[in-house]
Tab-separated table of C-alpha atoms and ligand atoms in Angstrom:
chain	number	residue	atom	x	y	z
A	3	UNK	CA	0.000	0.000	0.000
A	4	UNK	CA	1.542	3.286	-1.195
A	5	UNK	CA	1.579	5.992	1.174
A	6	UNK	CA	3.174	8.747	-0.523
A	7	UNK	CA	1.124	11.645	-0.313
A	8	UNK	CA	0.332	12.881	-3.810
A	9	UNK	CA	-1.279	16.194	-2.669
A	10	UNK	CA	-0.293	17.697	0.484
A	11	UNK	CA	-2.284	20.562	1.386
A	12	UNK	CA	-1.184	22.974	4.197
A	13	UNK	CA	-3.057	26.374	6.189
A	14	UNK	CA	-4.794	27.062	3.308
A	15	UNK	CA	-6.958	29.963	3.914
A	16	UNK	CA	-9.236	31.966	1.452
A	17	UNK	CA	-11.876	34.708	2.081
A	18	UNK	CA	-14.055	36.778	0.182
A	19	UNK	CA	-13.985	41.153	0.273
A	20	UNK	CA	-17.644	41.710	-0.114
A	21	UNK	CA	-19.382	45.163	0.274
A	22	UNK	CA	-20.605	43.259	3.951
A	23	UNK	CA	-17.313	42.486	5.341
A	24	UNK	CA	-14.848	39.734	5.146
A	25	UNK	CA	-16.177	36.036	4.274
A	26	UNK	CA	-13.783	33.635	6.182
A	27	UNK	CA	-14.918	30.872	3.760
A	28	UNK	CA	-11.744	28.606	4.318
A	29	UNK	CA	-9.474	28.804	7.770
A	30	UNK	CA	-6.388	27.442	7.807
A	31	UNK	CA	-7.019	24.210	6.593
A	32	UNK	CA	-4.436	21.185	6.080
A	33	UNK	CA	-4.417	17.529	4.475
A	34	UNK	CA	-2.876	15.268	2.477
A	35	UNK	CA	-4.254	12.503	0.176
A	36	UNK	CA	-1.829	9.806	-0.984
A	37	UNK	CA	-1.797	7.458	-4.196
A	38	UNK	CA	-5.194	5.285	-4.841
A	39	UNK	CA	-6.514	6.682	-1.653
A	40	UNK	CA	-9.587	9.222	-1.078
A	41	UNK	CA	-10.212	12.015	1.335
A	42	UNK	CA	-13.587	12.787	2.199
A	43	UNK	CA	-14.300	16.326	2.952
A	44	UNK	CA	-17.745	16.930	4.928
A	45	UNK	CA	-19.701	18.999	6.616
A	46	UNK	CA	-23.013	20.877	6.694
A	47	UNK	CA	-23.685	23.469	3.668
A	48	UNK	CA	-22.156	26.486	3.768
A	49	UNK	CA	-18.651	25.582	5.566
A	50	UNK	CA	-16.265	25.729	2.982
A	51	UNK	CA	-16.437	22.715	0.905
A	52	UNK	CA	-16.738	24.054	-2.172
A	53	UNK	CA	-14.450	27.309	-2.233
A	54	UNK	CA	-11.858	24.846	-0.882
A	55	UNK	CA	-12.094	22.454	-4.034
A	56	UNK	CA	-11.907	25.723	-5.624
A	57	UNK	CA	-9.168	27.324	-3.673
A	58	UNK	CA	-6.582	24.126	-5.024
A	59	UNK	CA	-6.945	25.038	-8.546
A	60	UNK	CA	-6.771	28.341	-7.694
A	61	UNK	CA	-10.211	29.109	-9.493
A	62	UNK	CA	-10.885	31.859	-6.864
A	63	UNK	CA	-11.898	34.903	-8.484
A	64	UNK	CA	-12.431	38.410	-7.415
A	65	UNK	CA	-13.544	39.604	-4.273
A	66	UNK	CA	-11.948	36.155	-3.680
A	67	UNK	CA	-8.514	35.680	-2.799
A	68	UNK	CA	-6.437	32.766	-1.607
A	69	UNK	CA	-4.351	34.701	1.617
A	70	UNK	CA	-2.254	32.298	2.719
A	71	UNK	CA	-1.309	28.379	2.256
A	72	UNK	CA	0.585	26.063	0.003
A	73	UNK	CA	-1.047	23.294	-2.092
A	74	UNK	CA	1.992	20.428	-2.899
A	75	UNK	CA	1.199	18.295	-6.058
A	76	UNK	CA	4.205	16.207	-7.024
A	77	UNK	CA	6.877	18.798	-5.894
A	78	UNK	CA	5.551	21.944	-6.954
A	79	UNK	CA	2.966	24.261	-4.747
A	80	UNK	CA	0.440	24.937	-7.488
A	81	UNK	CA	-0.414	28.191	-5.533
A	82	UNK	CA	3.393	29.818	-6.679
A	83	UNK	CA	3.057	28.290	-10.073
A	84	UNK	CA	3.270	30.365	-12.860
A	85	UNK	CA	-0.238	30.684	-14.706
A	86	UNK	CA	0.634	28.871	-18.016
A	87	UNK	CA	2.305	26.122	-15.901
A	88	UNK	CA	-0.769	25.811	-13.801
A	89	UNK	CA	-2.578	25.113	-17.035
A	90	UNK	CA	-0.680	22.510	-17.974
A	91	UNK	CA	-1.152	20.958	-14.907
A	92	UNK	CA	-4.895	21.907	-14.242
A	93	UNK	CA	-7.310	19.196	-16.006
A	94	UNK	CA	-4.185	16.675	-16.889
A	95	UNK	CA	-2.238	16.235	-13.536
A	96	UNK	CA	-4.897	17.116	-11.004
A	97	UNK	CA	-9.166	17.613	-12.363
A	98	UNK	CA	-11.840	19.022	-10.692
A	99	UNK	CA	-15.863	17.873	-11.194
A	100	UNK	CA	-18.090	21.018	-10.171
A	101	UNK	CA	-21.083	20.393	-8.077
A	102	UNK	CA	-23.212	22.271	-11.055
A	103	UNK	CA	-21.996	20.735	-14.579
A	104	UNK	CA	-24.238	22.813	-16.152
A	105	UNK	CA	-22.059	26.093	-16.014
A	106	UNK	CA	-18.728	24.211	-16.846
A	107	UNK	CA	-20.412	22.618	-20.081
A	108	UNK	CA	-19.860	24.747	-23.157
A	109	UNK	CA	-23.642	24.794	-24.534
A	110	UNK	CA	-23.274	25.223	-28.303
A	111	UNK	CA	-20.808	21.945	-28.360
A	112	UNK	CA	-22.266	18.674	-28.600
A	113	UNK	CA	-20.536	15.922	-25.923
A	114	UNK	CA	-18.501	13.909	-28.164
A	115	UNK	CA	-16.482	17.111	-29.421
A	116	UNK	CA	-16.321	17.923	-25.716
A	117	UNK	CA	-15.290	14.768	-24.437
A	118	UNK	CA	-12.558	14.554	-27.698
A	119	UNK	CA	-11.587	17.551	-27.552
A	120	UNK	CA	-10.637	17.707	-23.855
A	121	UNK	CA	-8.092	14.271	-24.371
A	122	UNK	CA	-6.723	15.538	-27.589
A	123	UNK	CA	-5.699	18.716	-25.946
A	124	UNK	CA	-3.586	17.232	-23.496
A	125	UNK	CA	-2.643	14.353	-24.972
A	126	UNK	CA	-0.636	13.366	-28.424
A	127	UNK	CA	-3.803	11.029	-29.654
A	128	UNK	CA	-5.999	11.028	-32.771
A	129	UNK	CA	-9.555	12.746	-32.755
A	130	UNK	CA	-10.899	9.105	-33.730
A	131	UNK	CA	-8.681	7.231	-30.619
A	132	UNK	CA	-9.647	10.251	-28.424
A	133	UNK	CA	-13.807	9.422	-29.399
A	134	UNK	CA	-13.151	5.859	-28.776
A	135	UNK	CA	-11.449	6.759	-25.325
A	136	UNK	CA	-14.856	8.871	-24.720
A	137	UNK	CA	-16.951	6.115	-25.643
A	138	UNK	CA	-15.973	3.826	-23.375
A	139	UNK	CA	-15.426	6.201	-20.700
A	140	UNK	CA	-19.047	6.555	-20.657
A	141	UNK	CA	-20.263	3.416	-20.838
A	142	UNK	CA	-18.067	2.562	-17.976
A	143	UNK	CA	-19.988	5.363	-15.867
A	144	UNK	CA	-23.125	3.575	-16.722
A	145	UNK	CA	-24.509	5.505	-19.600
A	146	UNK	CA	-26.783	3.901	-22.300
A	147	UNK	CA	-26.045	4.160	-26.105
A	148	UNK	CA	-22.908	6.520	-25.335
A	149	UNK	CA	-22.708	6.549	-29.427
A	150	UNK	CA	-25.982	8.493	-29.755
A	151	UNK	CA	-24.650	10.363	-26.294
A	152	UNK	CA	-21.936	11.364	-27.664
A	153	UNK	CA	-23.927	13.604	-30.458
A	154	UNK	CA	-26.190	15.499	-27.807
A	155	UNK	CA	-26.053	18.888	-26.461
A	156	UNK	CA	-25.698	19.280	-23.154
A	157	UNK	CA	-29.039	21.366	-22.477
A	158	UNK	CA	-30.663	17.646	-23.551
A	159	UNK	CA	-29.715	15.528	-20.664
A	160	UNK	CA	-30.904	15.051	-17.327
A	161	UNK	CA	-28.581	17.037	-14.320
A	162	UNK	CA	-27.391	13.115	-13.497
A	163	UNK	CA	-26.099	12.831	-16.871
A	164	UNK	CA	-24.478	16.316	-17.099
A	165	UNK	CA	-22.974	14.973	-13.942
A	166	UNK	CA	-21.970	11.994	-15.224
A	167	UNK	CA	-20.254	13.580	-18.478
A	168	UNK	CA	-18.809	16.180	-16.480
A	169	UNK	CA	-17.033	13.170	-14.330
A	170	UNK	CA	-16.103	11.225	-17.645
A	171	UNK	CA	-14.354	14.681	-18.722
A	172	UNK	CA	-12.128	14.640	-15.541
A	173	UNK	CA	-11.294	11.024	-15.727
A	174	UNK	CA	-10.352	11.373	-19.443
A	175	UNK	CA	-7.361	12.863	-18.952
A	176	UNK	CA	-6.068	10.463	-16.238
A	177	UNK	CA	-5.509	12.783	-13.457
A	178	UNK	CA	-2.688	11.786	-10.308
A	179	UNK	CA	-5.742	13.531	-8.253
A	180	UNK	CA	-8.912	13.760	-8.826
A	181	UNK	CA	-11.440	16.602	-6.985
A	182	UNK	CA	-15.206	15.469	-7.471
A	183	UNK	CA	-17.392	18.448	-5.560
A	184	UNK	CA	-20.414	16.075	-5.040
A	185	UNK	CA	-20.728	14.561	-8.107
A	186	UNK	CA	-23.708	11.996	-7.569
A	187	UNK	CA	-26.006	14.281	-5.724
A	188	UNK	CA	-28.538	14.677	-8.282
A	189	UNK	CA	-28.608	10.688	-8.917
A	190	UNK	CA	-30.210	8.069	-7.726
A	191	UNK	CA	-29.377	5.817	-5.219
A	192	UNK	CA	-28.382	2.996	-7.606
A	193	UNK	CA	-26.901	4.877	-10.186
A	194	UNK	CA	-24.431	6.400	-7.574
A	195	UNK	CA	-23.592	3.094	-6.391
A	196	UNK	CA	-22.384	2.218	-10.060
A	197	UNK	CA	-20.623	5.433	-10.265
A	198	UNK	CA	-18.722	4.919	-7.234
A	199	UNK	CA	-17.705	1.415	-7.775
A	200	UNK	CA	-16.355	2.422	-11.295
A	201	UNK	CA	-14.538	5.712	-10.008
A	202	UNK	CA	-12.971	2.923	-7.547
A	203	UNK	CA	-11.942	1.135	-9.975
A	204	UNK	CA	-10.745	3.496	-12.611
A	205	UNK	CA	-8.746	4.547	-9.314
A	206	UNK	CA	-7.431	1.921	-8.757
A	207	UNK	CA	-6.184	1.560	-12.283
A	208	UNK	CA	-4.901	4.739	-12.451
A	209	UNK	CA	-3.572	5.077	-8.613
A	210	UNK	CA	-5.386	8.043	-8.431
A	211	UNK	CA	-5.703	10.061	-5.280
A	212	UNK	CA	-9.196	11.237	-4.496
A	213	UNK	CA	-10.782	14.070	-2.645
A	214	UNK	CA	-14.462	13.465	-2.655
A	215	UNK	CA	-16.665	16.512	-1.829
A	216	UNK	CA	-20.234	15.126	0.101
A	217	UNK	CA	-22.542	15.699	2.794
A	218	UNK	CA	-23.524	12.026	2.276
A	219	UNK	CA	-22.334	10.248	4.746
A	220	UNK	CA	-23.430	6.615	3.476
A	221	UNK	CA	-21.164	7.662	0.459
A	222	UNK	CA	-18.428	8.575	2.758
A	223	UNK	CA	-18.460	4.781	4.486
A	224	UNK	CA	-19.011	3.430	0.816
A	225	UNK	CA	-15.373	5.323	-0.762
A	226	UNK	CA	-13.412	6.941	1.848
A	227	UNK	CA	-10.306	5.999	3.335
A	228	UNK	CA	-9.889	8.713	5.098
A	229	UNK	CA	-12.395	11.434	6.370
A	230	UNK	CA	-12.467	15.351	7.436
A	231	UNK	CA	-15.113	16.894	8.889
A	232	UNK	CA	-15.359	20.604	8.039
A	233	UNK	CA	-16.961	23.259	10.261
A	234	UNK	CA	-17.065	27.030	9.117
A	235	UNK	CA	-13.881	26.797	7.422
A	236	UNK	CA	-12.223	24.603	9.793
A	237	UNK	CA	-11.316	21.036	9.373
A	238	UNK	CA	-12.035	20.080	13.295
A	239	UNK	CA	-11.786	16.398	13.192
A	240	UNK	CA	-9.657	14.211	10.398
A	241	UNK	CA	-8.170	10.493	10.358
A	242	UNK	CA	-9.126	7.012	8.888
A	243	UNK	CA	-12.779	6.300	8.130
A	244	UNK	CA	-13.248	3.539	10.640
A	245	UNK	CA	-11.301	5.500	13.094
A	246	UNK	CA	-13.474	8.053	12.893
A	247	UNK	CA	-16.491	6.326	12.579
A	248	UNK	CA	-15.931	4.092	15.552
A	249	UNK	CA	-14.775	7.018	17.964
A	250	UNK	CA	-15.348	10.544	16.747
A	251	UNK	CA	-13.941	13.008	18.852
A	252	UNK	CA	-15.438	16.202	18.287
A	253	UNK	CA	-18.794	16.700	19.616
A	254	UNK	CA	-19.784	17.785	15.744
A	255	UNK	CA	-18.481	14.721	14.311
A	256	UNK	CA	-20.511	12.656	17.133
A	257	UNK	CA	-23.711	15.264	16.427
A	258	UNK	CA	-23.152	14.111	12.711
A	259	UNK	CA	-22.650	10.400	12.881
A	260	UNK	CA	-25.771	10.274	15.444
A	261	UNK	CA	-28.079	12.109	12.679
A	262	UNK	CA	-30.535	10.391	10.730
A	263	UNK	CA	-30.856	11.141	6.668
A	264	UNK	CA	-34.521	13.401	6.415
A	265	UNK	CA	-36.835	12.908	3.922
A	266	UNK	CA	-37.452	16.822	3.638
A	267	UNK	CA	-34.223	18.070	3.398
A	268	UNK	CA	-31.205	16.703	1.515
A	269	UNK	CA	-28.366	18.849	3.530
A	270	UNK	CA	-26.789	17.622	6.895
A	271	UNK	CA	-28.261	19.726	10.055
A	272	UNK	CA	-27.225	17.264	12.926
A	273	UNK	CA	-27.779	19.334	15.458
A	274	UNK	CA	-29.954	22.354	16.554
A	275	UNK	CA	-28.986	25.994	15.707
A	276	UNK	CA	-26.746	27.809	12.708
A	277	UNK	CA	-23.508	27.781	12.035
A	278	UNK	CA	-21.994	30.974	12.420
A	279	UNK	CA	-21.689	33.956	9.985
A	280	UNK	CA	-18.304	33.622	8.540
A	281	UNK	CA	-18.202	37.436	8.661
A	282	UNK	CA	-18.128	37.452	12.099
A	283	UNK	CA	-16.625	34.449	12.947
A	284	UNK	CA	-15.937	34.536	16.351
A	285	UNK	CA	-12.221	34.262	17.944
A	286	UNK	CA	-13.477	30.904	20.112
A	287	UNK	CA	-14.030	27.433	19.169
A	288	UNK	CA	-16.546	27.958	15.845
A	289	UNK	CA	-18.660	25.435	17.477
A	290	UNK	CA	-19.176	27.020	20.743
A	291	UNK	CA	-22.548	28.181	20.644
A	292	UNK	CA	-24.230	24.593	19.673
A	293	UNK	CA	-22.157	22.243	21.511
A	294	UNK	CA	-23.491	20.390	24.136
A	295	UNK	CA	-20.096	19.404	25.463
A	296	UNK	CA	-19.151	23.213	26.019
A	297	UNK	CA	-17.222	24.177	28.950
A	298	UNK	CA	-15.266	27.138	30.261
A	299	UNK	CA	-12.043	25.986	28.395
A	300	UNK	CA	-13.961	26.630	25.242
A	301	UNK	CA	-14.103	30.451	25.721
A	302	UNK	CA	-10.654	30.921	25.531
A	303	UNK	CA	-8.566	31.004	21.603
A	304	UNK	CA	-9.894	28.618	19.075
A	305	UNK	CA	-8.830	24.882	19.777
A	306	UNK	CA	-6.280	23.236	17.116
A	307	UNK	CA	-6.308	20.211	15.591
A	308	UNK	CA	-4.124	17.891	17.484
A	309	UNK	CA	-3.769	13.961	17.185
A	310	UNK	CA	-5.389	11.976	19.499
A	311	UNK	CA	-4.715	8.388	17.989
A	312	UNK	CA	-2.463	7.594	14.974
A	313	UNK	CA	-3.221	9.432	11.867
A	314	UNK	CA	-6.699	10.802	13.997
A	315	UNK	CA	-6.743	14.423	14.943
A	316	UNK	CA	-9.557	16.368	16.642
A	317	UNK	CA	-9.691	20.446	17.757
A	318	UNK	CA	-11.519	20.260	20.663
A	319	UNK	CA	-10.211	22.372	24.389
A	320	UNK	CA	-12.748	19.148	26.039
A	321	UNK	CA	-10.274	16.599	24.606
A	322	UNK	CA	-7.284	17.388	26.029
A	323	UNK	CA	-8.946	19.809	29.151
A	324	UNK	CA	-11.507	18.384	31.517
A	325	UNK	CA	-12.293	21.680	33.823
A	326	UNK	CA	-15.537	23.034	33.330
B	403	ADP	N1	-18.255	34.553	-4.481
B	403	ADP	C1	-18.514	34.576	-3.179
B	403	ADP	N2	-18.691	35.748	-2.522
B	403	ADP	C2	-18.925	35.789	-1.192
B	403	ADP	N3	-19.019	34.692	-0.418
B	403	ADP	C3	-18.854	33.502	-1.002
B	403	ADP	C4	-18.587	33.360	-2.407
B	403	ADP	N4	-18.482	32.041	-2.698
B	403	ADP	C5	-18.673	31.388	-1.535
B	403	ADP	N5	-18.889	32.259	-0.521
B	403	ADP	C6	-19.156	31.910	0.887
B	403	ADP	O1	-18.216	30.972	1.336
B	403	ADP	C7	-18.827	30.074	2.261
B	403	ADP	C8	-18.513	28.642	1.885
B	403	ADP	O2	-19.183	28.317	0.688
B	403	ADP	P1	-19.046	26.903	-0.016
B	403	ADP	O3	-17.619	26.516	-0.049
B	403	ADP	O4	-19.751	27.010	-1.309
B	403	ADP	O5	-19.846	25.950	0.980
B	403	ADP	P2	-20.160	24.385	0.817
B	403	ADP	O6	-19.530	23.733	2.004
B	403	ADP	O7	-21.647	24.277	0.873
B	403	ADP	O8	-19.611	23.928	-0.494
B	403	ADP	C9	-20.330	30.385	2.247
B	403	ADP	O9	-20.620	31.146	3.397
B	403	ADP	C10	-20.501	31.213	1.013
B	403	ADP	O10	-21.543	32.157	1.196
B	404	MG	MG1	-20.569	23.143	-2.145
């Protein structure tokens, strides 16, 4: 089992300089994700999953700005990169699938000169090798008649198949890491089970590292090897999925294992109240106001992560500080 990390992630922070005030969308967060393993990243919406996906491409725009942090990929931080180099690496050495497909699908092109057109760019093949590549790309991710697929616009297919294509896109280019910002939310139940086993095994092929974006935490026990649980920007609990599962820490990552899936709702709310504003966030543990654990200890500066088993870290004063 290879245990180099491919991506190595550290403090990265990003915020956003709106009219209101400053967004603290992403806080100082750190990980790595080694060879033919995946990361989960969850947590409730709203805490940073998403700008953080973004943040390692650096596809933060204006009033967005990464402020501080390094993001390793093979040697090189891709936040010091210069821009064409980035490019080069961006879609071939590390790919991202958006949670909406629908804005990073060029309308007026069908899906076949897409899909080609993406593997001929970064790769010395023929149109006609690239097609066949696309083909069975997307039969592999469970799509019917790619042929006749492969001739459509994207404005005909259903948001699962957008989300599909999109996903067949990333995966064309053979990617060391691959980003997928909850890519089989808008599918069924059964349909994500065939995606997953296939992106397992097209990682497996490929010893791809994966970090897999979800509030879906039966898709998190289905993929993950390792897990980190995100709260306002923070990670405040990471380490292996049965670690985790078996004895979370934080009194968040308990709150979240402990909730049940609703019926009305398809967003994680494990436990009663709001997260806070990230324009205020406050200079105490984020999780303060809604934990049921709280003690004095938790008024003071915001806890860090630190480990409390092997590879299992937690940032939590209650851990390591029993006074109330
Ligand atoms: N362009 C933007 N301008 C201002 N705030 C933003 C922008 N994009 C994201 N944010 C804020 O950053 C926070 C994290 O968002 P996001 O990463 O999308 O959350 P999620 O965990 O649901 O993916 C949210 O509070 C969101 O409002
Ligand atoms: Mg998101």
């Amino acid at each position: 089992m290879s245990t180099i990390s491919v991506l190595k992630v550290k403090n990265l922070s990003t915020y956003f300089y709106t009219q209101r005030g400053t967004v603290r969308s992403v806080n100082g967060i750190s990980f790595t994700v080694a060879a033919g393993r995946t990361l989960c990243l969850v947590g409730e919406s709203g805490c940073g999953k998403s700008v953080t996906a973004l943040s390692l491409l650096r596809l933060i725009e204006p009033p967005g700005k990464i402020v501080s942090g390094e993001v390793w990929l093979d040697g090189r931080n891709l936040l010091e990169l210069p821009l064409l180099e980035l490019r080069r690496v961006r879609g071939k050495e590390i790919s991202l699938v958006f949670q909406d497909p629908l804005t990073s699908l060029n309308p007026v092109l069908t899906i076949g000169t897409q899909l080609a057109e993406t593997i001929v760019s970064h790769e010395e093949i023929s149109w006609a090798e690239a097609r066949r590549r696309a083909v069975e790309l997307l039969l592999r991710l469970g799509l019917p008649d790619p042929e006749r697929l492969m001739r459509l616009y994207p404005f005909q297919l259903s948001g699962g198949m957008r989300q599909r294509v999109m996903m067949a896109m990333a995966l064309s280019m053979r990617p060391k890491v691959l980003i997928a910002d909850e890519p089989t939310t808008a599918l069924d139940v059964t349909v994500q089970a065939q995606i997953l086993a296939e992106l397992k095994r097209l990682q497996e092929e490929l010893g791809m590292a994966v970090v897999l974006i979800t509030h879906d935490l039966g898709v998190v026990a289905a993929v993950a090897d390792e897990v980190a649980v995100m709260y306002a920007g923070s990670i405040v609990e990471r380490g292996p999925v049965a670690e985790v599962f078996d004895r979370p820490a934080h009194p968040y990552t308990r709150a979240l294992l402990r909730s049940v899936p609703r019926l009305d709702r398809d967003e994680l709310v494990p436990v009663e109240g709001q997260p806070p504003s990230l324009l205020n966030l406050p200079a105490h543990c984020p999780f303060l106001p809604r934990c049921p654990q709280a003690g004095a200890a938790c008024w003071g500066e915001k806890p860090k992560l630190r480990e409390i088993g092997p590879g299992h870290a937690a940032a939590c004063h209650r851990l390591f500080n029993h006074a109330s």
